[in-house]
PDB file of C-alpha atoms in Angstrom:
ATOM      1  CA  UNK A  15      -0.124  -0.055   0.116  1.00  0.00           C
ATOM      2  CA  UNK A  16       1.355   3.281  -1.131  1.00  0.00           C
ATOM      3  CA  UNK A  17       2.143   5.964   1.755  1.00  0.00           C
ATOM      4  CA  UNK A  18       3.620   9.221   2.702  1.00  0.00           C
ATOM      5  CA  UNK A  19       2.996  11.992   5.310  1.00  0.00           C
ATOM      6  CA  UNK A  20       1.551  15.362   5.869  1.00  0.00           C
ATOM      7  CA  UNK A  21       3.173  17.094   9.321  1.00  0.00           C
ATOM      8  CA  UNK A  22       0.773  19.340  10.655  1.00  0.00           C
ATOM      9  CA  UNK A  23       2.938  19.850  13.493  1.00  0.00           C
ATOM     10  CA  UNK A  24       5.799  21.681  14.041  1.00  0.00           C
ATOM     11  CA  UNK A  25       8.876  22.782  16.527  1.00  0.00           C
ATOM     12  CA  UNK A  26       9.354  26.835  17.065  1.00  0.00           C
ATOM     13  CA  UNK A  27      12.506  26.482  15.419  1.00  0.00           C
ATOM     14  CA  UNK A  28      12.239  28.231  12.490  1.00  0.00           C
ATOM     15  CA  UNK A  29      13.912  27.533   8.039  1.00  0.00           C
ATOM     16  CA  UNK A  30      16.915  29.610   7.764  1.00  0.00           C
ATOM     17  CA  UNK A  31      16.474  31.678   5.008  1.00  0.00           C
ATOM     18  CA  UNK A  32      19.536  29.640   2.929  1.00  0.00           C
ATOM     19  CA  UNK A  33      18.103  26.653   3.360  1.00  0.00           C
ATOM     20  CA  UNK A  34      14.576  28.343   1.742  1.00  0.00           C
ATOM     21  CA  UNK A  35      16.253  29.002  -0.570  1.00  0.00           C
ATOM     22  CA  UNK A  36      18.056  26.228  -1.700  1.00  0.00           C
ATOM     23  CA  UNK A  37      14.813  23.928  -1.284  1.00  0.00           C
ATOM     24  CA  UNK A  38      13.222  27.265  -4.466  1.00  0.00           C
ATOM     25  CA  UNK A  39      15.989  26.349  -6.476  1.00  0.00           C
ATOM     26  CA  UNK A  40      15.684  22.525  -6.332  1.00  0.00           C
ATOM     27  CA  UNK A  41      11.778  23.286  -7.130  1.00  0.00           C
ATOM     28  CA  UNK A  42      12.611  25.508  -9.777  1.00  0.00           C
ATOM     29  CA  UNK A  43      14.711  23.010 -11.412  1.00  0.00           C
ATOM     30  CA  UNK A  44      12.234  20.379 -12.487  1.00  0.00           C
ATOM     31  CA  UNK A  45      10.040  20.067 -15.362  1.00  0.00           C
ATOM     32  CA  UNK A  46       8.187  23.007 -16.713  1.00  0.00           C
ATOM     33  CA  UNK A  47       5.669  22.548 -20.114  1.00  0.00           C
ATOM     34  CA  UNK A  48       8.042  23.733 -22.862  1.00  0.00           C
ATOM     35  CA  UNK A  49      10.909  25.698 -20.423  1.00  0.00           C
ATOM     36  CA  UNK A  50       8.617  28.096 -20.703  1.00  0.00           C
ATOM     37  CA  UNK A  51       8.565  28.191 -16.399  1.00  0.00           C
ATOM     38  CA  UNK A  52       5.784  29.497 -15.975  1.00  0.00           C
ATOM     39  CA  UNK A  53       5.853  28.927 -11.918  1.00  0.00           C
ATOM     40  CA  UNK A  54       6.621  31.466  -9.006  1.00  0.00           C
ATOM     41  CA  UNK A  55       6.846  30.999  -5.401  1.00  0.00           C
ATOM     42  CA  UNK A  56       6.899  33.835  -3.118  1.00  0.00           C
ATOM     43  CA  UNK A  57       7.909  33.230   0.369  1.00  0.00           C
ATOM     44  CA  UNK A  58       6.023  34.916   3.721  1.00  0.00           C
ATOM     45  CA  UNK A  59       8.813  36.590   5.643  1.00  0.00           C
ATOM     46  CA  UNK A  60       6.595  39.684   7.016  1.00  0.00           C
ATOM     47  CA  UNK A  61       4.313  39.479  10.800  1.00  0.00           C
ATOM     48  CA  UNK A  62       1.661  41.789   9.551  1.00  0.00           C
ATOM     49  CA  UNK A  63       1.152  39.747   6.255  1.00  0.00           C
ATOM     50  CA  UNK A  64       1.950  36.268   7.873  1.00  0.00           C
ATOM     51  CA  UNK A  65      -1.253  37.061   9.909  1.00  0.00           C
ATOM     52  CA  UNK A  66      -3.728  37.624   7.341  1.00  0.00           C
ATOM     53  CA  UNK A  67      -2.818  34.551   4.789  1.00  0.00           C
ATOM     54  CA  UNK A  68      -2.995  32.358   8.321  1.00  0.00           C
ATOM     55  CA  UNK A  69      -7.064  34.047   9.239  1.00  0.00           C
ATOM     56  CA  UNK A  70      -7.670  33.883   5.615  1.00  0.00           C
ATOM     57  CA  UNK A  71      -6.960  29.534   5.680  1.00  0.00           C
ATOM     58  CA  UNK A  72      -9.392  29.355   8.510  1.00  0.00           C
ATOM     59  CA  UNK A  73      -7.080  26.024   9.628  1.00  0.00           C
ATOM     60  CA  UNK A  74      -5.149  27.031  13.104  1.00  0.00           C
ATOM     61  CA  UNK A  75      -2.255  24.542  12.960  1.00  0.00           C
ATOM     62  CA  UNK A  76      -1.019  26.915   9.531  1.00  0.00           C
ATOM     63  CA  UNK A  77      -0.504  29.178  12.141  1.00  0.00           C
ATOM     64  CA  UNK A  78       1.757  26.769  14.295  1.00  0.00           C
ATOM     65  CA  UNK A  79       4.595  26.694  10.865  1.00  0.00           C
ATOM     66  CA  UNK A  80       7.222  27.895  11.101  1.00  0.00           C
ATOM     67  CA  UNK A  81       7.500  29.247   7.451  1.00  0.00           C
ATOM     68  CA  UNK A  82       4.557  29.533   5.053  1.00  0.00           C
ATOM     69  CA  UNK A  83       4.730  29.937   1.049  1.00  0.00           C
ATOM     70  CA  UNK A  84       2.817  30.185  -1.651  1.00  0.00           C
ATOM     71  CA  UNK A  85       2.892  28.553  -4.965  1.00  0.00           C
ATOM     72  CA  UNK A  86       1.639  30.726  -8.230  1.00  0.00           C
ATOM     73  CA  UNK A  87       1.043  30.092 -11.414  1.00  0.00           C
ATOM     74  CA  UNK A  88       2.899  32.774 -13.528  1.00  0.00           C
ATOM     75  CA  UNK A  89       1.124  33.451 -17.095  1.00  0.00           C
ATOM     76  CA  UNK A  90       2.099  36.989 -17.508  1.00  0.00           C
ATOM     77  CA  UNK A  91       6.308  36.395 -18.120  1.00  0.00           C
ATOM     78  CA  UNK A  92       5.196  34.992 -21.161  1.00  0.00           C
ATOM     79  CA  UNK A  93       3.116  37.711 -22.116  1.00  0.00           C
ATOM     80  CA  UNK A  94       5.464  40.246 -21.102  1.00  0.00           C
ATOM     81  CA  UNK A  95       8.522  38.718 -23.570  1.00  0.00           C
ATOM     82  CA  UNK A  96       6.021  38.479 -26.362  1.00  0.00           C
ATOM     83  CA  UNK A  97       5.510  42.239 -25.799  1.00  0.00           C
ATOM     84  CA  UNK A  98       9.362  42.392 -25.389  1.00  0.00           C
ATOM     85  CA  UNK A  99      10.043  41.032 -28.736  1.00  0.00           C
ATOM     86  CA  UNK A 100       7.267  41.905 -30.531  1.00  0.00           C
ATOM     87  CA  UNK A 101       5.867  38.514 -30.746  1.00  0.00           C
ATOM     88  CA  UNK A 102       1.872  37.968 -30.765  1.00  0.00           C
ATOM     89  CA  UNK A 103       0.593  36.250 -28.133  1.00  0.00           C
ATOM     90  CA  UNK A 104      -1.602  33.416 -30.029  1.00  0.00           C
ATOM     91  CA  UNK A 105      -2.642  31.429 -27.150  1.00  0.00           C
ATOM     92  CA  UNK A 106      -5.120  33.153 -24.708  1.00  0.00           C
ATOM     93  CA  UNK A 107      -6.736  29.984 -24.195  1.00  0.00           C
ATOM     94  CA  UNK A 108      -7.259  27.521 -21.365  1.00  0.00           C
ATOM     95  CA  UNK A 109      -4.270  25.691 -22.218  1.00  0.00           C
ATOM     96  CA  UNK A 110      -2.520  29.180 -21.130  1.00  0.00           C
ATOM     97  CA  UNK A 111      -4.280  28.543 -17.656  1.00  0.00           C
ATOM     98  CA  UNK A 112      -4.111  25.317 -17.641  1.00  0.00           C
ATOM     99  CA  UNK A 113       0.304  25.263 -18.524  1.00  0.00           C
ATOM    100  CA  UNK A 114       0.385  27.161 -15.562  1.00  0.00           C
ATOM    101  CA  UNK A 115      -1.206  25.548 -13.040  1.00  0.00           C
ATOM    102  CA  UNK A 116       0.468  21.902 -13.579  1.00  0.00           C
ATOM    103  CA  UNK A 117       4.103  23.991 -13.331  1.00  0.00           C
ATOM    104  CA  UNK A 118       3.296  25.363 -10.000  1.00  0.00           C
ATOM    105  CA  UNK A 119       1.959  21.556  -9.365  1.00  0.00           C
ATOM    106  CA  UNK A 120       5.177  20.336 -10.315  1.00  0.00           C
ATOM    107  CA  UNK A 121       7.259  23.104  -8.649  1.00  0.00           C
ATOM    108  CA  UNK A 122       5.693  22.404  -5.394  1.00  0.00           C
ATOM    109  CA  UNK A 123       5.208  18.822  -5.651  1.00  0.00           C
ATOM    110  CA  UNK A 124       9.735  18.827  -6.369  1.00  0.00           C
ATOM    111  CA  UNK A 125       9.997  20.669  -3.378  1.00  0.00           C
ATOM    112  CA  UNK A 126       8.493  18.872  -1.116  1.00  0.00           C
ATOM    113  CA  UNK A 127      10.081  16.282  -1.937  1.00  0.00           C
ATOM    114  CA  UNK A 128      13.487  18.070  -1.444  1.00  0.00           C
ATOM    115  CA  UNK A 129      12.155  19.417   1.965  1.00  0.00           C
ATOM    116  CA  UNK A 130      11.411  16.169   2.986  1.00  0.00           C
ATOM    117  CA  UNK A 131      14.973  14.389   2.068  1.00  0.00           C
ATOM    118  CA  UNK A 132      15.885  17.000   4.629  1.00  0.00           C
ATOM    119  CA  UNK A 133      13.661  16.313   7.287  1.00  0.00           C
ATOM    120  CA  UNK A 134      11.826  18.972   7.515  1.00  0.00           C
ATOM    121  CA  UNK A 135       7.785  18.432   7.525  1.00  0.00           C
ATOM    122  CA  UNK A 136       5.597  19.499   4.961  1.00  0.00           C
ATOM    123  CA  UNK A 137       2.048  19.850   4.313  1.00  0.00           C
ATOM    124  CA  UNK A 138       0.470  21.886   1.265  1.00  0.00           C
ATOM    125  CA  UNK A 139      -2.565  24.331   1.451  1.00  0.00           C
ATOM    126  CA  UNK A 140      -4.751  24.412  -0.955  1.00  0.00           C
ATOM    127  CA  UNK A 141      -7.257  26.341   1.190  1.00  0.00           C
ATOM    128  CA  UNK A 142      -5.466  29.571  -0.592  1.00  0.00           C
ATOM    129  CA  UNK A 143      -7.852  29.162  -3.400  1.00  0.00           C
ATOM    130  CA  UNK A 144     -10.818  29.294  -1.253  1.00  0.00           C
ATOM    131  CA  UNK A 145     -10.688  32.854  -0.983  1.00  0.00           C
ATOM    132  CA  UNK A 146      -7.780  32.909  -4.401  1.00  0.00           C
ATOM    133  CA  UNK A 147      -8.754  37.285  -4.554  1.00  0.00           C
ATOM    134  CA  UNK A 148      -7.791  38.324  -0.983  1.00  0.00           C
ATOM    135  CA  UNK A 149      -4.632  35.763  -1.228  1.00  0.00           C
ATOM    136  CA  UNK A 150      -3.775  37.743  -4.699  1.00  0.00           C
ATOM    137  CA  UNK A 151      -4.418  40.912  -3.155  1.00  0.00           C
ATOM    138  CA  UNK A 152      -2.890  40.251   0.162  1.00  0.00           C
ATOM    139  CA  UNK A 153       0.199  39.145  -2.628  1.00  0.00           C
ATOM    140  CA  UNK A 154       0.195  41.955  -4.727  1.00  0.00           C
ATOM    141  CA  UNK A 155      -0.285  39.670  -7.543  1.00  0.00           C
ATOM    142  CA  UNK A 156      -1.007  41.493 -11.187  1.00  0.00           C
ATOM    143  CA  UNK A 157      -2.782  39.766 -13.674  1.00  0.00           C
ATOM    144  CA  UNK A 158      -2.196  36.183 -15.349  1.00  0.00           C
ATOM    145  CA  UNK A 159      -0.549  35.212 -12.213  1.00  0.00           C
ATOM    146  CA  UNK A 160      -2.649  33.591  -9.582  1.00  0.00           C
ATOM    147  CA  UNK A 161      -1.584  31.135  -6.356  1.00  0.00           C
ATOM    148  CA  UNK A 162      -1.751  27.597  -6.616  1.00  0.00           C
ATOM    149  CA  UNK A 163      -1.251  26.361  -3.318  1.00  0.00           C
ATOM    150  CA  UNK A 164       0.234  27.055  -0.004  1.00  0.00           C
ATOM    151  CA  UNK A 165       2.940  25.140   2.303  1.00  0.00           C
ATOM    152  CA  UNK A 166       3.290  24.947   5.946  1.00  0.00           C
ATOM    153  CA  UNK A 167       6.743  24.180   6.306  1.00  0.00           C
ATOM    154  CA  UNK A 168       8.978  23.245   9.497  1.00  0.00           C
ATOM    155  CA  UNK A 169      11.097  21.008  11.690  1.00  0.00           C
ATOM    156  CA  UNK A 170       8.247  17.969  12.202  1.00  0.00           C
ATOM    157  CA  UNK A 171       7.418  17.682  16.015  1.00  0.00           C
ATOM    158  CA  UNK A 172       6.113  14.080  15.663  1.00  0.00           C
ATOM    159  CA  UNK A 173       9.105  12.485  12.905  1.00  0.00           C
ATOM    160  CA  UNK A 174       7.634   9.355  13.068  1.00  0.00           C
ATOM    161  CA  UNK A 175       4.338  10.197  12.439  1.00  0.00           C
ATOM    162  CA  UNK A 176       2.159   6.966  10.484  1.00  0.00           C
ATOM    163  CA  UNK A 177       2.442   7.308   6.912  1.00  0.00           C
ATOM    164  CA  UNK A 178      -1.448   8.546   5.426  1.00  0.00           C
ATOM    165  CA  UNK A 179      -1.946   5.012   3.100  1.00  0.00           C
ATOM    166  CA  UNK A 180      -2.903   5.984  -0.601  1.00  0.00           C
ATOM    167  CA  UNK A 181      -5.457   3.656  -2.656  1.00  0.00           C
ATOM    168  CA  UNK A 182      -3.766   1.056  -4.040  1.00  0.00           C
ATOM    169  CA  UNK A 183      -2.015   0.897  -7.653  1.00  0.00           C
ATOM    170  CA  UNK A 184      -4.013  -1.600  -8.519  1.00  0.00           C
ATOM    171  CA  UNK A 185      -6.797   1.130  -8.360  1.00  0.00           C
ATOM    172  CA  UNK A 186      -4.559   4.063 -10.618  1.00  0.00           C
ATOM    173  CA  UNK A 187      -1.959   2.752 -12.519  1.00  0.00           C
ATOM    174  CA  UNK A 188      -3.050   1.798 -15.905  1.00  0.00           C
ATOM    175  CA  UNK A 189      -1.377  -0.422 -19.026  1.00  0.00           C
ATOM    176  CA  UNK A 190      -2.262   0.461 -22.333  1.00  0.00           C
ATOM    177  CA  UNK A 191      -5.895   1.165 -21.474  1.00  0.00           C
ATOM    178  CA  UNK A 192      -7.839   3.071 -18.696  1.00  0.00           C
ATOM    179  CA  UNK A 193      -9.365   0.117 -16.291  1.00  0.00           C
ATOM    180  CA  UNK A 194     -11.924   0.071 -13.716  1.00  0.00           C
ATOM    181  CA  UNK A 195     -12.331  -3.281 -13.470  1.00  0.00           C
ATOM    182  CA  UNK A 196     -12.424  -4.401  -9.990  1.00  0.00           C
ATOM    183  CA  UNK A 197     -12.511  -0.951  -9.397  1.00  0.00           C
ATOM    184  CA  UNK A 198     -15.149  -0.753  -6.709  1.00  0.00           C
ATOM    185  CA  UNK A 199     -14.200  -3.571  -4.274  1.00  0.00           C
ATOM    186  CA  UNK A 200      -9.819  -2.161  -4.332  1.00  0.00           C
ATOM    187  CA  UNK A 201     -11.991   1.032  -2.851  1.00  0.00           C
ATOM    188  CA  UNK A 202     -13.406  -0.735  -0.613  1.00  0.00           C
ATOM    189  CA  UNK A 203     -10.314  -3.009   0.336  1.00  0.00           C
ATOM    190  CA  UNK A 204      -8.529   0.166   0.555  1.00  0.00           C
ATOM    191  CA  UNK A 205     -11.205   1.448   2.759  1.00  0.00           C
ATOM    192  CA  UNK A 206     -11.802  -0.943   6.014  1.00  0.00           C
ATOM    193  CA  UNK A 207      -7.391  -1.205   5.365  1.00  0.00           C
ATOM    194  CA  UNK A 208      -7.324   2.317   6.550  1.00  0.00           C
ATOM    195  CA  UNK A 209      -9.600   2.189   8.968  1.00  0.00           C
ATOM    196  CA  UNK A 210      -8.197  -0.087  11.013  1.00  0.00           C
ATOM    197  CA  UNK A 211      -4.848   1.308  10.610  1.00  0.00           C
ATOM    198  CA  UNK A 212      -5.553   4.949  10.493  1.00  0.00           C
ATOM    199  CA  UNK A 213      -9.118   5.863  11.667  1.00  0.00           C
ATOM    200  CA  UNK A 214     -10.697   9.411  11.437  1.00  0.00           C
ATOM    201  CA  UNK A 215     -10.402  11.379  14.557  1.00  0.00           C
ATOM    202  CA  UNK A 216     -13.869  13.721  13.403  1.00  0.00           C
ATOM    203  CA  UNK A 217     -16.273  12.616  11.228  1.00  0.00           C
ATOM    204  CA  UNK A 218     -17.719  15.342   8.565  1.00  0.00           C
ATOM    205  CA  UNK A 219     -20.438  16.690   7.919  1.00  0.00           C
ATOM    206  CA  UNK A 220     -22.534  14.835  11.052  1.00  0.00           C
ATOM    207  CA  UNK A 221     -25.210  18.023  10.808  1.00  0.00           C
ATOM    208  CA  UNK A 222     -25.955  17.105   6.807  1.00  0.00           C
ATOM    209  CA  UNK A 223     -25.398  13.736   6.600  1.00  0.00           C
ATOM    210  CA  UNK A 224     -25.539  12.133   9.940  1.00  0.00           C
ATOM    211  CA  UNK A 225     -23.241   9.333  11.561  1.00  0.00           C
ATOM    212  CA  UNK A 226     -22.441   6.932   9.836  1.00  0.00           C
ATOM    213  CA  UNK A 227     -24.248   3.462  10.425  1.00  0.00           C
ATOM    214  CA  UNK A 228     -20.767   1.644  10.129  1.00  0.00           C
ATOM    215  CA  UNK A 229     -16.712   2.393   9.891  1.00  0.00           C
ATOM    216  CA  UNK A 230     -16.175   5.795   9.234  1.00  0.00           C
ATOM    217  CA  UNK A 231     -13.562   5.320   5.862  1.00  0.00           C
ATOM    218  CA  UNK A 232     -11.825   6.994   3.672  1.00  0.00           C
ATOM    219  CA  UNK A 233     -14.884   7.071   0.550  1.00  0.00           C
ATOM    220  CA  UNK A 234     -17.340   8.196   3.101  1.00  0.00           C
ATOM    221  CA  UNK A 235     -15.197  11.333   4.417  1.00  0.00           C
ATOM    222  CA  UNK A 236     -14.076  12.213   0.368  1.00  0.00           C
ATOM    223  CA  UNK A 237     -17.520  11.824  -1.449  1.00  0.00           C
ATOM    224  CA  UNK A 238     -18.970  13.957   2.161  1.00  0.00           C
ATOM    225  CA  UNK A 239     -16.423  16.532   1.445  1.00  0.00           C
ATOM    226  CA  UNK A 240     -17.816  17.267  -1.468  1.00  0.00           C
ATOM    227  CA  UNK A 241     -21.651  17.221  -1.578  1.00  0.00           C
ATOM    228  CA  UNK A 242     -20.619  20.380  -0.041  1.00  0.00           C
ATOM    229  CA  UNK A 243     -20.262  23.075  -2.768  1.00  0.00           C
ATOM    230  CA  UNK A 244     -16.728  24.265  -2.642  1.00  0.00           C
ATOM    231  CA  UNK A 245     -14.925  26.795  -4.240  1.00  0.00           C
ATOM    232  CA  UNK A 246     -17.651  27.204  -6.779  1.00  0.00           C
ATOM    233  CA  UNK A 247     -16.721  31.321  -7.958  1.00  0.00           C
ATOM    234  CA  UNK A 248     -13.426  29.884  -8.953  1.00  0.00           C
ATOM    235  CA  UNK A 249     -13.621  29.644 -12.346  1.00  0.00           C
ATOM    236  CA  UNK A 250     -14.490  33.897 -12.379  1.00  0.00           C
ATOM    237  CA  UNK A 251     -12.202  34.309 -10.816  1.00  0.00           C
ATOM    238  CA  UNK A 252      -9.651  33.280 -12.810  1.00  0.00           C
ATOM    239  CA  UNK A 253     -11.265  34.891 -15.997  1.00  0.00           C
ATOM    240  CA  UNK A 254     -11.196  37.670 -13.983  1.00  0.00           C
ATOM    241  CA  UNK A 255      -7.116  36.974 -13.771  1.00  0.00           C
ATOM    242  CA  UNK A 256      -7.309  38.164 -17.808  1.00  0.00           C
ATOM    243  CA  UNK A 257      -7.433  34.415 -18.162  1.00  0.00           C
ATOM    244  CA  UNK A 258      -9.969  32.738 -21.664  1.00  0.00           C
ATOM    245  CA  UNK A 259     -10.971  29.617 -20.592  1.00  0.00           C
ATOM    246  CA  UNK A 260     -11.907  28.549 -24.121  1.00  0.00           C
TER     247      UNK A 260
END
């Protein structure tokens, strides 16, 4: 069973700026679509700004992380280069947004891998997209630049925390053709194994969905999560940032 760890409990000591910059260099050396390099990282150092971002994430543990970074998609720089070189920007459609989001995600993954290799604890924070416009305003993000994810970072308080189990490869790795053969059985087996080894401490949405009739499983938790609206205005936000999603 594939597994990894997210860290939400950190020691108070900070992460040296030189270490942060080295990890950024590693992350930004990761693969990028056509060498366009359409992703940026913002290291949050100002305490007032950090306090405001902590409040927007609405997760108490984020405030406890010594370091916080924001990974951004950036299609602005490419458009500026076209202007400087006097070439038309003719690919103003969905792919311009998609490429930047993928680039930022790859950089985030590379950063986390490198950080964990030297003993740091990491946890991506997607809730920055719940309030993408407010985060963008705080960070002074211009048109065609937007937040993809935050990253809480620090030296872990409990380095031996048990990794979170992932779905089995049979469910997520395909050969030659996409297959959903026995998918429900695989998910139910995974549900059982994970609930036995890593039971959820809190049941989501009891007010709306009640208490589960049996063990509270991964698939029950995820279906409850997405049975409620989330980021329904994100498409409008992206268009407001100047992207065409056609």
